[in-house]
Each structure stands twice: as structure tokens, then as C-alpha cells.
Short mmCIF file of C-alpha atoms and ligand atoms in Angstrom, two decimals:
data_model
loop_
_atom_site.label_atom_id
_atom_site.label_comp_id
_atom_site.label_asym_id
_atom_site.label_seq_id
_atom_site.Cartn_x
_atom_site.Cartn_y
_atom_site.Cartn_z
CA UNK A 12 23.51 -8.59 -15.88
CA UNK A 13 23.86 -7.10 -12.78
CA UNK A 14 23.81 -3.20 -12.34
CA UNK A 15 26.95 -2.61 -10.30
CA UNK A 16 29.89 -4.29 -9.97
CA UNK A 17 30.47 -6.73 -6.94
CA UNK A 18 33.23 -5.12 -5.22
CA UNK A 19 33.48 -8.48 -2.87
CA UNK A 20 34.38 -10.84 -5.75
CA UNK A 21 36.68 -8.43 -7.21
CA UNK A 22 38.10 -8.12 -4.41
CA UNK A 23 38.78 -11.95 -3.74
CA UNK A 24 39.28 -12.46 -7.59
CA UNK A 25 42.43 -9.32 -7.07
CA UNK A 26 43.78 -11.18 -4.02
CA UNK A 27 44.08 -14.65 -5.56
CA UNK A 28 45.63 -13.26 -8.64
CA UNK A 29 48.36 -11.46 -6.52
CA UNK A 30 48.81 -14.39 -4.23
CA UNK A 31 48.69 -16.78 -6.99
CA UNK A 32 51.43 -14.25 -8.89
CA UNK A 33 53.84 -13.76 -5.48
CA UNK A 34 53.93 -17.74 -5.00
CA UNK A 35 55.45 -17.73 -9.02
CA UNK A 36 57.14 -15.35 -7.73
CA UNK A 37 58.52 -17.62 -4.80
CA UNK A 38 58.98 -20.67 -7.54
CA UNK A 39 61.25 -18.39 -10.13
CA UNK A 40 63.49 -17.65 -6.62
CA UNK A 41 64.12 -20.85 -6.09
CA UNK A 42 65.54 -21.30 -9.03
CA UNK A 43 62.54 -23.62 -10.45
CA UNK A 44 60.95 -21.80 -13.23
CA UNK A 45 63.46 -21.56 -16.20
CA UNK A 46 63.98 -18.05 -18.11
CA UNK A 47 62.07 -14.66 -17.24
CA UNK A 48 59.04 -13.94 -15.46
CA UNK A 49 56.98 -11.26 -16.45
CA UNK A 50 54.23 -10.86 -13.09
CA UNK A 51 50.73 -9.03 -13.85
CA UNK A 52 51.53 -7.18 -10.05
CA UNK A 53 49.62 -4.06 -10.78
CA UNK A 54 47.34 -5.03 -13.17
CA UNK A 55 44.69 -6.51 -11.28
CA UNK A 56 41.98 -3.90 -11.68
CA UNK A 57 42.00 -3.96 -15.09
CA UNK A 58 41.98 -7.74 -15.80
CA UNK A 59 39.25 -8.52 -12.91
CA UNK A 60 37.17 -5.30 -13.93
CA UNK A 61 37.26 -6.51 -17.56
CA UNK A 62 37.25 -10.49 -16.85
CA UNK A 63 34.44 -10.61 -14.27
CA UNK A 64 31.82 -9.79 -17.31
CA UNK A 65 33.05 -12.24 -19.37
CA UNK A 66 31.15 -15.90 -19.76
CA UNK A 67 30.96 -18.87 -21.81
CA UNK A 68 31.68 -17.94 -25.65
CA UNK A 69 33.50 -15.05 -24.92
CA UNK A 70 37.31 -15.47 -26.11
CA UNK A 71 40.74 -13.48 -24.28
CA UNK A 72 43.99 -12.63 -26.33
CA UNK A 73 46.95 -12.28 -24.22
CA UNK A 74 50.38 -10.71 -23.82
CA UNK A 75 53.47 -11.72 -21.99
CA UNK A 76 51.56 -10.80 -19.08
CA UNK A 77 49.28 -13.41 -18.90
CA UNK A 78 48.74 -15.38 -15.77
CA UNK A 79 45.70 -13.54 -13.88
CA UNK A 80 43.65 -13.28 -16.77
CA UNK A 81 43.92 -17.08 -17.20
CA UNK A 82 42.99 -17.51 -13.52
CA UNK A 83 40.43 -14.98 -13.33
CA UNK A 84 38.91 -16.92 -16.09
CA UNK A 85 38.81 -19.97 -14.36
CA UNK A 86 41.79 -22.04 -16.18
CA UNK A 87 42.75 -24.74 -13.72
CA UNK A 88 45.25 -22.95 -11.52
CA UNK A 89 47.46 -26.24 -10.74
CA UNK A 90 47.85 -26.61 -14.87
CA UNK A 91 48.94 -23.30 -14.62
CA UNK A 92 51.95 -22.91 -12.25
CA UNK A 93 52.49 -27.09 -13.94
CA UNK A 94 53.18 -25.38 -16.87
CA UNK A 95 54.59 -22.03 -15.62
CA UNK A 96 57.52 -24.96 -14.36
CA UNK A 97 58.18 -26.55 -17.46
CA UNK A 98 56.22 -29.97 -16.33
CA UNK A 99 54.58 -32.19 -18.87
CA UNK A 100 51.18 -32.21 -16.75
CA UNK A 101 51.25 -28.06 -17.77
CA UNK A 102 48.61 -26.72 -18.76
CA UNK A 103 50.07 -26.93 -22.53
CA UNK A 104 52.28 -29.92 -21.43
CA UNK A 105 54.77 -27.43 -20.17
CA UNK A 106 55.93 -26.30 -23.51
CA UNK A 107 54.60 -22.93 -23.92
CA UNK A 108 55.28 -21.16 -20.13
CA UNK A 109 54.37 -18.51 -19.29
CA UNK A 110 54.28 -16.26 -21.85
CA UNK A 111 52.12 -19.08 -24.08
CA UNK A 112 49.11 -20.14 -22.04
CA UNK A 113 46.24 -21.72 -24.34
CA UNK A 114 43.18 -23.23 -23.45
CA UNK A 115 40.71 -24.42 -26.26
CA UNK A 116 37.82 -25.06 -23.56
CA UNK A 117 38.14 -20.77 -22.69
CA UNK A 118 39.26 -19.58 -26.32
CA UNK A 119 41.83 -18.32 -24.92
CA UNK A 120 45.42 -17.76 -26.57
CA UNK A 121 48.60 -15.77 -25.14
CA UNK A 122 51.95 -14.84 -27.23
CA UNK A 123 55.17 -13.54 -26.28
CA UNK A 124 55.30 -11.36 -29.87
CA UNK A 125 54.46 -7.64 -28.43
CA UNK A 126 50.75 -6.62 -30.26
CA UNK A 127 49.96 -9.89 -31.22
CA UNK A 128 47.61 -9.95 -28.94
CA UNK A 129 45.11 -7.57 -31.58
CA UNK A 130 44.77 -10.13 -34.30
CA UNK A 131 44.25 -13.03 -32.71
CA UNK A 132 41.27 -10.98 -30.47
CA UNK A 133 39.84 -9.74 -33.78
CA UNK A 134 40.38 -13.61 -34.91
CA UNK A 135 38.09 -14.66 -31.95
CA UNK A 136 35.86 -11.80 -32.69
CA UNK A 137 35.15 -12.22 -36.50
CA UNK A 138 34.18 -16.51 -35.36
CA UNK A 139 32.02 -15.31 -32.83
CA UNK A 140 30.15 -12.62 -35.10
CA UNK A 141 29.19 -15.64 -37.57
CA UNK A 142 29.20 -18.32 -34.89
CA UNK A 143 28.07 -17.40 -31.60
CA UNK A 144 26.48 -14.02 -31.65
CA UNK A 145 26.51 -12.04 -28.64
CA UNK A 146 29.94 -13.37 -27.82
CA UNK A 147 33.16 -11.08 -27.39
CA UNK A 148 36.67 -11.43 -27.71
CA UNK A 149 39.35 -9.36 -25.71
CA UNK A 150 42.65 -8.38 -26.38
CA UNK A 151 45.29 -7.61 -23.48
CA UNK A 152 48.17 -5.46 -24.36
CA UNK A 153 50.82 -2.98 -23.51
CA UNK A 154 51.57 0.60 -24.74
CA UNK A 155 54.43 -0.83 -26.30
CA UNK A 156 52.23 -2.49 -28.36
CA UNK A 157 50.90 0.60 -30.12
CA UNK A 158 53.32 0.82 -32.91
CA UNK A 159 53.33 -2.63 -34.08
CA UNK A 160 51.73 -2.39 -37.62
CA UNK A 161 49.52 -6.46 -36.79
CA UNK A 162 47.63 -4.09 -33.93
CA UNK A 163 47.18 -1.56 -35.79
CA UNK A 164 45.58 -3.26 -38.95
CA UNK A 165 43.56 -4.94 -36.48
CA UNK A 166 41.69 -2.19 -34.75
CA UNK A 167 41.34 -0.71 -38.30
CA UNK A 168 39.74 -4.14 -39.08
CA UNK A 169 37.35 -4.37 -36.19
CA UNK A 170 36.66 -1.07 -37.01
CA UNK A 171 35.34 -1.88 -40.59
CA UNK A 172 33.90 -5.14 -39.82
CA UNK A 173 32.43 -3.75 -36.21
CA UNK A 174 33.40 -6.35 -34.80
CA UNK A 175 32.46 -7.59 -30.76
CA UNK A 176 35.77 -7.16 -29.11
CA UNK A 177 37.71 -4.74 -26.72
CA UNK A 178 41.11 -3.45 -27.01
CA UNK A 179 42.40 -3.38 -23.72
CA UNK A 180 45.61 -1.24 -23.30
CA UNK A 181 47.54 -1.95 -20.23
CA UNK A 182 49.53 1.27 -19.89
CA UNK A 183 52.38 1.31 -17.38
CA UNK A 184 54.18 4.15 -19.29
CA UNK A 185 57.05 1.61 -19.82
CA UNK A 186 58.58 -0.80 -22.31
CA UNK A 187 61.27 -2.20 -20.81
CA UNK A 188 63.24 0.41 -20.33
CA UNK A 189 61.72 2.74 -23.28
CA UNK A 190 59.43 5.41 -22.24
CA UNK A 191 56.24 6.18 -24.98
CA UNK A 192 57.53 9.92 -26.08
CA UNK A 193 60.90 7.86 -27.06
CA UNK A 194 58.52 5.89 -29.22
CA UNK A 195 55.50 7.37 -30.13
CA UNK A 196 54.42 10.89 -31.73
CA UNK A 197 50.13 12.16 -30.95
CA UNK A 198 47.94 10.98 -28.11
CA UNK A 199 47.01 7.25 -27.67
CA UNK A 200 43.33 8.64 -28.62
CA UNK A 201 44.09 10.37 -31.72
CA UNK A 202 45.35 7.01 -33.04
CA UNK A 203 42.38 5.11 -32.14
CA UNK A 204 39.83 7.09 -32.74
CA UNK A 205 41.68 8.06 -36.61
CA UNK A 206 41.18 4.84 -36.86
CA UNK A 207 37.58 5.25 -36.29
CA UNK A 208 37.40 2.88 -32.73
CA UNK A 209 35.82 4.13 -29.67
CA UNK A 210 38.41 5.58 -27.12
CA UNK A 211 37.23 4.95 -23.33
CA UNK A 212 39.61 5.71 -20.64
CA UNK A 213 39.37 4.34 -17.30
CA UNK A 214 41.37 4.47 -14.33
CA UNK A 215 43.49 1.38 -14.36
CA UNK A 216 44.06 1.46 -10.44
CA UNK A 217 40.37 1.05 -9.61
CA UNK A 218 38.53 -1.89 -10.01
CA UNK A 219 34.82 -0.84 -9.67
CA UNK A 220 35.84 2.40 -12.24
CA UNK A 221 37.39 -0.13 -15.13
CA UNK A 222 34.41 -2.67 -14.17
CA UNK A 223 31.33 0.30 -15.14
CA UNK A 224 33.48 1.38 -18.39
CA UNK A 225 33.97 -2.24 -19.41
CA UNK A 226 30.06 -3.10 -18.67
CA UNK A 227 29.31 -0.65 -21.19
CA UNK A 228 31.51 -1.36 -23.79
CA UNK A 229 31.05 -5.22 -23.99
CA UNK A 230 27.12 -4.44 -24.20
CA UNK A 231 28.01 -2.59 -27.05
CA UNK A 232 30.40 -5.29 -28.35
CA UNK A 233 27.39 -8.13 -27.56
CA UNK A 234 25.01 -5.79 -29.29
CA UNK A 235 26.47 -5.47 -32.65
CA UNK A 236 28.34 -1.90 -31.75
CA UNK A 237 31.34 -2.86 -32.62
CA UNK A 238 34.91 -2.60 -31.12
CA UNK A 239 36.14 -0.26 -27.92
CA UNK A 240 39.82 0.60 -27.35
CA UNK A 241 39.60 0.54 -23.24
CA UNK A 242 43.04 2.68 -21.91
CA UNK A 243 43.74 2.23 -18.23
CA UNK A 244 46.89 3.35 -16.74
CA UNK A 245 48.59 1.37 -14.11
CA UNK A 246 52.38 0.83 -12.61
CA UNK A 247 53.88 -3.03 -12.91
CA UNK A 248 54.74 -3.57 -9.00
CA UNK A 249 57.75 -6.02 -9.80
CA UNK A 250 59.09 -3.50 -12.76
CA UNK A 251 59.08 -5.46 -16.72
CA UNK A 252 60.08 -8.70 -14.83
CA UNK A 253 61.30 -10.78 -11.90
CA UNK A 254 65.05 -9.88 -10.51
CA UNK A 255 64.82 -6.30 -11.98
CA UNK A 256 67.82 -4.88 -10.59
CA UNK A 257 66.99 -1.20 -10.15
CA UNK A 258 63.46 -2.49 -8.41
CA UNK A 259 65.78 -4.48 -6.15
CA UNK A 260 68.09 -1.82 -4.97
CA UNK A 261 65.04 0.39 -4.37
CA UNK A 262 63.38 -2.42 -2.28
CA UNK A 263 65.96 -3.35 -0.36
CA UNK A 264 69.31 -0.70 -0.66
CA UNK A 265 71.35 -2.41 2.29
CA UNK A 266 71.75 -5.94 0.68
CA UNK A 267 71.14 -4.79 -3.02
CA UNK A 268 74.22 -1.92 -2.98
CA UNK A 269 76.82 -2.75 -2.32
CA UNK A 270 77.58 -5.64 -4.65
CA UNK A 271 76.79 -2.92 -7.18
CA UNK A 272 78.54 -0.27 -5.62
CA UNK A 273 81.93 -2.01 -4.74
CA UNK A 274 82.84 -2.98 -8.45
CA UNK A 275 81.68 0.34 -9.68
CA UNK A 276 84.04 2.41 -7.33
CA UNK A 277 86.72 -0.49 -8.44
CA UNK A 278 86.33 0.55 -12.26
CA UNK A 279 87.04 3.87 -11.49
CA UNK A 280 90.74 3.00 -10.69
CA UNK A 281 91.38 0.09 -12.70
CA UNK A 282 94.29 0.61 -14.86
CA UNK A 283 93.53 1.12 -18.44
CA UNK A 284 90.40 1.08 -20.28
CA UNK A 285 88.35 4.31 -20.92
CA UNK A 286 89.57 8.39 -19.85
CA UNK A 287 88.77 9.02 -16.23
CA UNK A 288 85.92 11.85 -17.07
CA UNK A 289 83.98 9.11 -19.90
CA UNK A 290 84.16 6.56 -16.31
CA UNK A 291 83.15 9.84 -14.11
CA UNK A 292 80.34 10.15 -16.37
CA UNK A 293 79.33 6.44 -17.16
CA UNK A 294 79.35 6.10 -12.82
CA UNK A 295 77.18 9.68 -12.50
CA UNK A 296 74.94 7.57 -15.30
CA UNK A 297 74.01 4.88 -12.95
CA UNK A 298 74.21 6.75 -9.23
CA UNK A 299 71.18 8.54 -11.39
CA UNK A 300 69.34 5.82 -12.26
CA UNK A 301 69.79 4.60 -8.56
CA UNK A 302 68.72 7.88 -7.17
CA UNK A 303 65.56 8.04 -9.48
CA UNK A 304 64.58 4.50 -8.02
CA UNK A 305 63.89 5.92 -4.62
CA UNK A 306 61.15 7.87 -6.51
CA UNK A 307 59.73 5.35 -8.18
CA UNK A 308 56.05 5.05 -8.55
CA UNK A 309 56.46 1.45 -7.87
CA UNK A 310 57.06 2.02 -4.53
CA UNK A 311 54.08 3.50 -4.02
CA UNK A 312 51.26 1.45 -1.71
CA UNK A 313 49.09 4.06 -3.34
CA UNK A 314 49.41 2.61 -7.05
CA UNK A 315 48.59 -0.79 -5.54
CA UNK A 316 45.07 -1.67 -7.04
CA UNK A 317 44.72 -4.36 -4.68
CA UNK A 318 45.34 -2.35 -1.68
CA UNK A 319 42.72 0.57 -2.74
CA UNK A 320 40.21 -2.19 -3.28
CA UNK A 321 40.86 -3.63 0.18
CA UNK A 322 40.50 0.03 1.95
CA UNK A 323 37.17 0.04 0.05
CA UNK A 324 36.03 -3.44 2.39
CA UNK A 325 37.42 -2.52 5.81
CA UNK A 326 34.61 -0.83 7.09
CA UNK A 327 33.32 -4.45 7.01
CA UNK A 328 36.36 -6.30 8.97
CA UNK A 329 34.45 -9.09 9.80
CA UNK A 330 33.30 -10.03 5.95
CA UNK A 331 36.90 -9.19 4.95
CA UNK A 332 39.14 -11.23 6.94
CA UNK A 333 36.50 -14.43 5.81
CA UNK A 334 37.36 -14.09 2.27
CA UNK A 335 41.13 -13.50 2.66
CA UNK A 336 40.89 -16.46 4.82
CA UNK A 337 39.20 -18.13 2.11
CA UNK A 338 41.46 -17.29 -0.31
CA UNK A 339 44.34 -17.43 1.06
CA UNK A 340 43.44 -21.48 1.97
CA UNK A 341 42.95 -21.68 -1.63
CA UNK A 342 46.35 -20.45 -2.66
CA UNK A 343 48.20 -22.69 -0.30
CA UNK A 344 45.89 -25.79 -1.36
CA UNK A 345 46.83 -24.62 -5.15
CA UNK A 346 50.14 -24.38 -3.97
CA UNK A 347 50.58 -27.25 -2.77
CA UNK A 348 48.78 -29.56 -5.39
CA UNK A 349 51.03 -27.94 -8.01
CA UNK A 350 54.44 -28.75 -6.29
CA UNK A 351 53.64 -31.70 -4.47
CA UNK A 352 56.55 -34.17 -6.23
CA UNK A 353 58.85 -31.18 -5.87
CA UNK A 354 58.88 -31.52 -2.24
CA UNK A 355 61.60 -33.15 -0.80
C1 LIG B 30 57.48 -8.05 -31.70
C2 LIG B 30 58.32 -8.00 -30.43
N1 LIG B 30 59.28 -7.05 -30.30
C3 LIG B 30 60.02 -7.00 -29.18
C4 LIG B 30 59.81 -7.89 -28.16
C5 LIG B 30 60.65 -7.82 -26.87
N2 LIG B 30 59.79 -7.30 -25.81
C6 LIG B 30 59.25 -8.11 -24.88
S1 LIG B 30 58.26 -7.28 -23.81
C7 LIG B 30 58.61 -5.82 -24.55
C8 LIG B 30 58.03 -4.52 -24.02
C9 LIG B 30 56.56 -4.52 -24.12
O1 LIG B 30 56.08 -3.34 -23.54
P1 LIG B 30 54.55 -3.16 -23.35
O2 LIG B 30 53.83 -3.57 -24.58
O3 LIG B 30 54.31 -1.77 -22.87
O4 LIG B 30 54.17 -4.23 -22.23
P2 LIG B 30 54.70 -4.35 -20.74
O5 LIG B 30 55.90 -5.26 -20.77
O6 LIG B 30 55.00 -2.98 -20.24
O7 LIG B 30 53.55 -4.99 -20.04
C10 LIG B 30 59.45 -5.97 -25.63
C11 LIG B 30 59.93 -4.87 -26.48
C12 LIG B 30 58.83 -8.88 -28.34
N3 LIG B 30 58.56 -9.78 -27.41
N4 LIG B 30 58.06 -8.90 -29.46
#
């Protein structure tokens, strides 16, 4: 295995995901992938830091969140945005979407049900301790997974039967709209670590930094060492999902406004209805929430793992622009195999 991690192929592997996601992205506005999207924009350290060590045995368990791991680990990325559009040639003949990606040939499984994610990875992990030792498993989660009792009883099971898998907490420090000290009493390492797991922390915003922690927890996990609870903080770039409208207004506020703003001011002189202070108060409400956008961390280029990878690489701007040209060809060739009949 090698010593450090390959910042170049993380690199490409980051950009593909967040092409791969902002062409979705492109599908769900026109209208052509049914129901919400839930983008991985933001996560891309963490999955390519934790999927790049990952080979043939080695199972993922997924969230709602799904789509980069599944391309990181080499799922066929036509099948994918197939099935991310409903289409019997889908990956899982377009009845699952994208919030249930499977593939038998990569053991890997993804579910919509927040913390679900923990007992199917333990699942994989307890067949690969009898089967195919030396293999992991890996469960991707949120924060707002942490006080679902299946995730719990898994780590405490993976604890007790050691088993070869990582716990990977995604934390964006949102669920939904529910913040963790709404939710949660005690530190995220106090739980896990009662529970007698290792605790690593890594910085979810930097690749090579999530790639060393991961290296040494899935030798553990191949060696018999039992289970690692991995925490890296990041910040979801398209907020929970696709057409957030909060994310929108801060993104854009001259379009996004004022079909907010005009019916607001209307309610406030609509005859009937609530007292004028209660409709004061419910406007001050959102002019808040408005005003808080415009400090949003997801506005941030600085919380954009991608883009601190790429400042890494541009002392080398020959190497660089090859692979984004490379990968960028990919994308549209992807692309365009995956929508070719939807062309008019
Ligand atoms: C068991 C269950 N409860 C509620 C939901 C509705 N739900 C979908 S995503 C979500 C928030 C999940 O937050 P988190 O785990 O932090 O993941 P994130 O969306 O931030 O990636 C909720 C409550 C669900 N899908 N499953």
C-alpha cells in the first residue's frame, strides 16, 4: 500500500464526482429526475480520502447521499444517472433512485432510512470476517444519524465482535433544518468511545488529511483491530437538497426575492387572518432567516474541498489543466451516453 496519498487521483476522483453531481444537478432542473435530490457537493474529501483505499472484497453502506461513493468506486457511471432518471436500463432498473443504489458486483447497498447505513456495514463486516478476511466494510452517514437506536446497536456490535469496518460520520452540523444541540446531549466522542469504538477525527475539508486517518484505520480494520468511528466535518454546498430555497435566495438575491418578498409584504395587509404584531413577527421570522443566509458557510469557496485540493496542484499548471481536461471529456462522454434517447 502506498505510503502517502496520491493527491493527483484524488484530485481527478473529487472533480468527476462534482462534475458528475452538477450535471444531476442540470437533469433534476430540467425537470427529468422525479422527487428530491440530495447532492454529495461538499463531501468529496471524505468519500475519495476513504474510497481510494478500498479494493476488491471490501463492501460500502450508504445514506441518502450516495452518488460519489458509487462512482468513486467504480459503479458504471451511465447505470447511474440511468437510474438516477427513473429508466429501466438503471443501474437497479430505475426503481431504487437515488437514494437506493445497489450493486452486488461492489457489495455495495444505499437506503433512504437515516442510520441504516450502520447495520448493513456491520452486515458486510461480520461476512467478510468469516468469508474474506482482510476485507472491510464502510458505513456513510450523517450526524443526524447519531440518535437512531439500529446505529447505535451497531457500533456497540462491531465493538464486541471487533469487527473490520469504519463508521464514517459525515458531519455538516445539519439535519434538515435541525441543528445537533436541538437533538443531541454529550460530545459525538463520548458516545462512541462509551461504546468502546475508536474515535478519529479528521478534517472533512481536506482530502490528503481524511486519506492518512483512513489509511490507518482500515489497516487496523484488515488486521483484526476492529471497528473506527472516522468524524469529519464538512458543509453540503447545495444545502439538504436541490431547489433549497434559502440557498437560492443567498445565491442569487435579485431573481430569488422578490417572488418571496412581494407576497410576504401582501400578507401583511390582507384583510383578516392573524393580529398585525403575530404577522409583524412571523415576517421578522423569515427577513431573519434571509439575513442569516448571506452568512452562510455555504457560500464559502473556502469550505469547498474540491477547490483546496485544486490550490494544492497549481503550482503544477501544466499537469493540472491535463487531468481536468481529461476529466472533464469524461463527464461529457458520460453525459452524453446516459441521455442519448432523451435528446430531441
Ligand atoms: C429514519 C428516518 N427518519 C427521518 C428521515 C427523514 N430524513 C431524511 S434526511 C434527514 C436528515 C438527515 O440528516 P443527516 O443524517 O445529518 O444527513 P444529511 O442529510 O445532513 O447528509 C431526515 C431526518 C428518514 N429518511 N429516515
Amino acid at each position: 500500500m502506498a505510503q502517502g496519498p496520491d493527491i493527483w487521483s484524488l484530485y481527478a476522483s473529487m472533480r468527476k464526482s462534482r462534475l458528475f453531481e452538477e450535471a444531476v444537478a442540470g437533469l433534476w432542473e430540467q425537470g427529468l429526475v422525479s422527487g428530491e435530490m440530495h447532492l454529495g457537493t461538499g463531501e468529496e474529501a471524505i468519500v475519495a480520502g476513504i474510497v481510494s483505499h478500498l479494493r476488491d472484497g471490501d463492501a460500502m453502506a450508504l445514506d441518502h447521499r450516495g452518488t460519489a461513493p458509487c462512482l468513486m468506486r467504480g459503479i458504471d457511471p451511465v447505470g447511474l444517472i440511468r437510474e438516477i432518471l427513473g429508466r429501466p436500463d438503471g443501474l437497479c432498473a430505475g426503481r431504487g433512485g437515488h437514494m437506493h443504489l445497489f450493486s452486488k458486483n461492489h457489495l455495495t447497498a444505499s437506503s433512504g432510512i437515516v442510520g441504516a447505513a450502520g447495520p448493513a456495514a456491520a452486515g458486510f463486516a461480520l461476512a467478510a470476517q468469516h468469508l474474506r478476511p482482510g476485507a472491510v466494510a464502510v458505513a456513510f452517514f450523517g450526524e443526524g444519524s447519531m440518535n437512531q437506536g439500529m446505529l447505535m446497536e451497531s457500533l456497540n456490535l462491531a465493538a464486541v465482535f471487533e469487527l473490520p469496518v469504519l463508521f464514517v460520520c459525515k458531519d455538516d452540523s445539519w439535519a434538515i433544518t435541525t441543528r445537533p444541540d436541538a437533538s443531541t446531549r454529550g460530545t459525538m466522542s463520548e458516545r462512541v468511545r462509551g461504546l468502546g469504538v475508536r474515535y478519529d477525527e479528521t478534517d472533512g475539508l481536506d482530502v490528503e488529511d481524511v486519506w492518512r486517518v483512513a489509511h490507518h484505520a482500515i489497516a487496523r480494520a484488515r488486521s483484526g483491530q476492529g471497528p473506527t468511528f472516522v468524524h469529519a466535518r464538512c458543509v453540503h454546498l447545495d444545502g439538504h437538497f436541490l431547489g433549497l430555497l434559502l440557498l437560492r435566495i443567498a445565491k442569487d438575491p435579485l431573481v430569488e426575492m422578490p417572488p418571496v418578498g412581494v407576497p410576504v409584504t401582501r400578507s401583511l395587509f390582507t384583510p383578516g387572518g392573524a393580529a398585525p404584531p403575530d404577522r409583524l413577527a412571523g415576517v421578522r421570522d423569515i427577513m431573519s432567516s434571509i439575513v442569516a443566509t448571506f452568512r452562510d458557510p455555504r457560500r464559502d469557496a473556502g469550505n469547498d474541498p474540491v477547490l483546496r485540493a485544486r490550490r494544492v496542484l497549481e503550482s503544477d499548471p501544466q499537469r493540472l489543466a491535463q487531468i481536468e481536461a481529461r476529466v472533464d471529456g469524461e463527464i461529457e462522454s458520460i453525459l452524453a451516453a446516459a441521455t442519448s434517447e432523451l435528446v430531441t
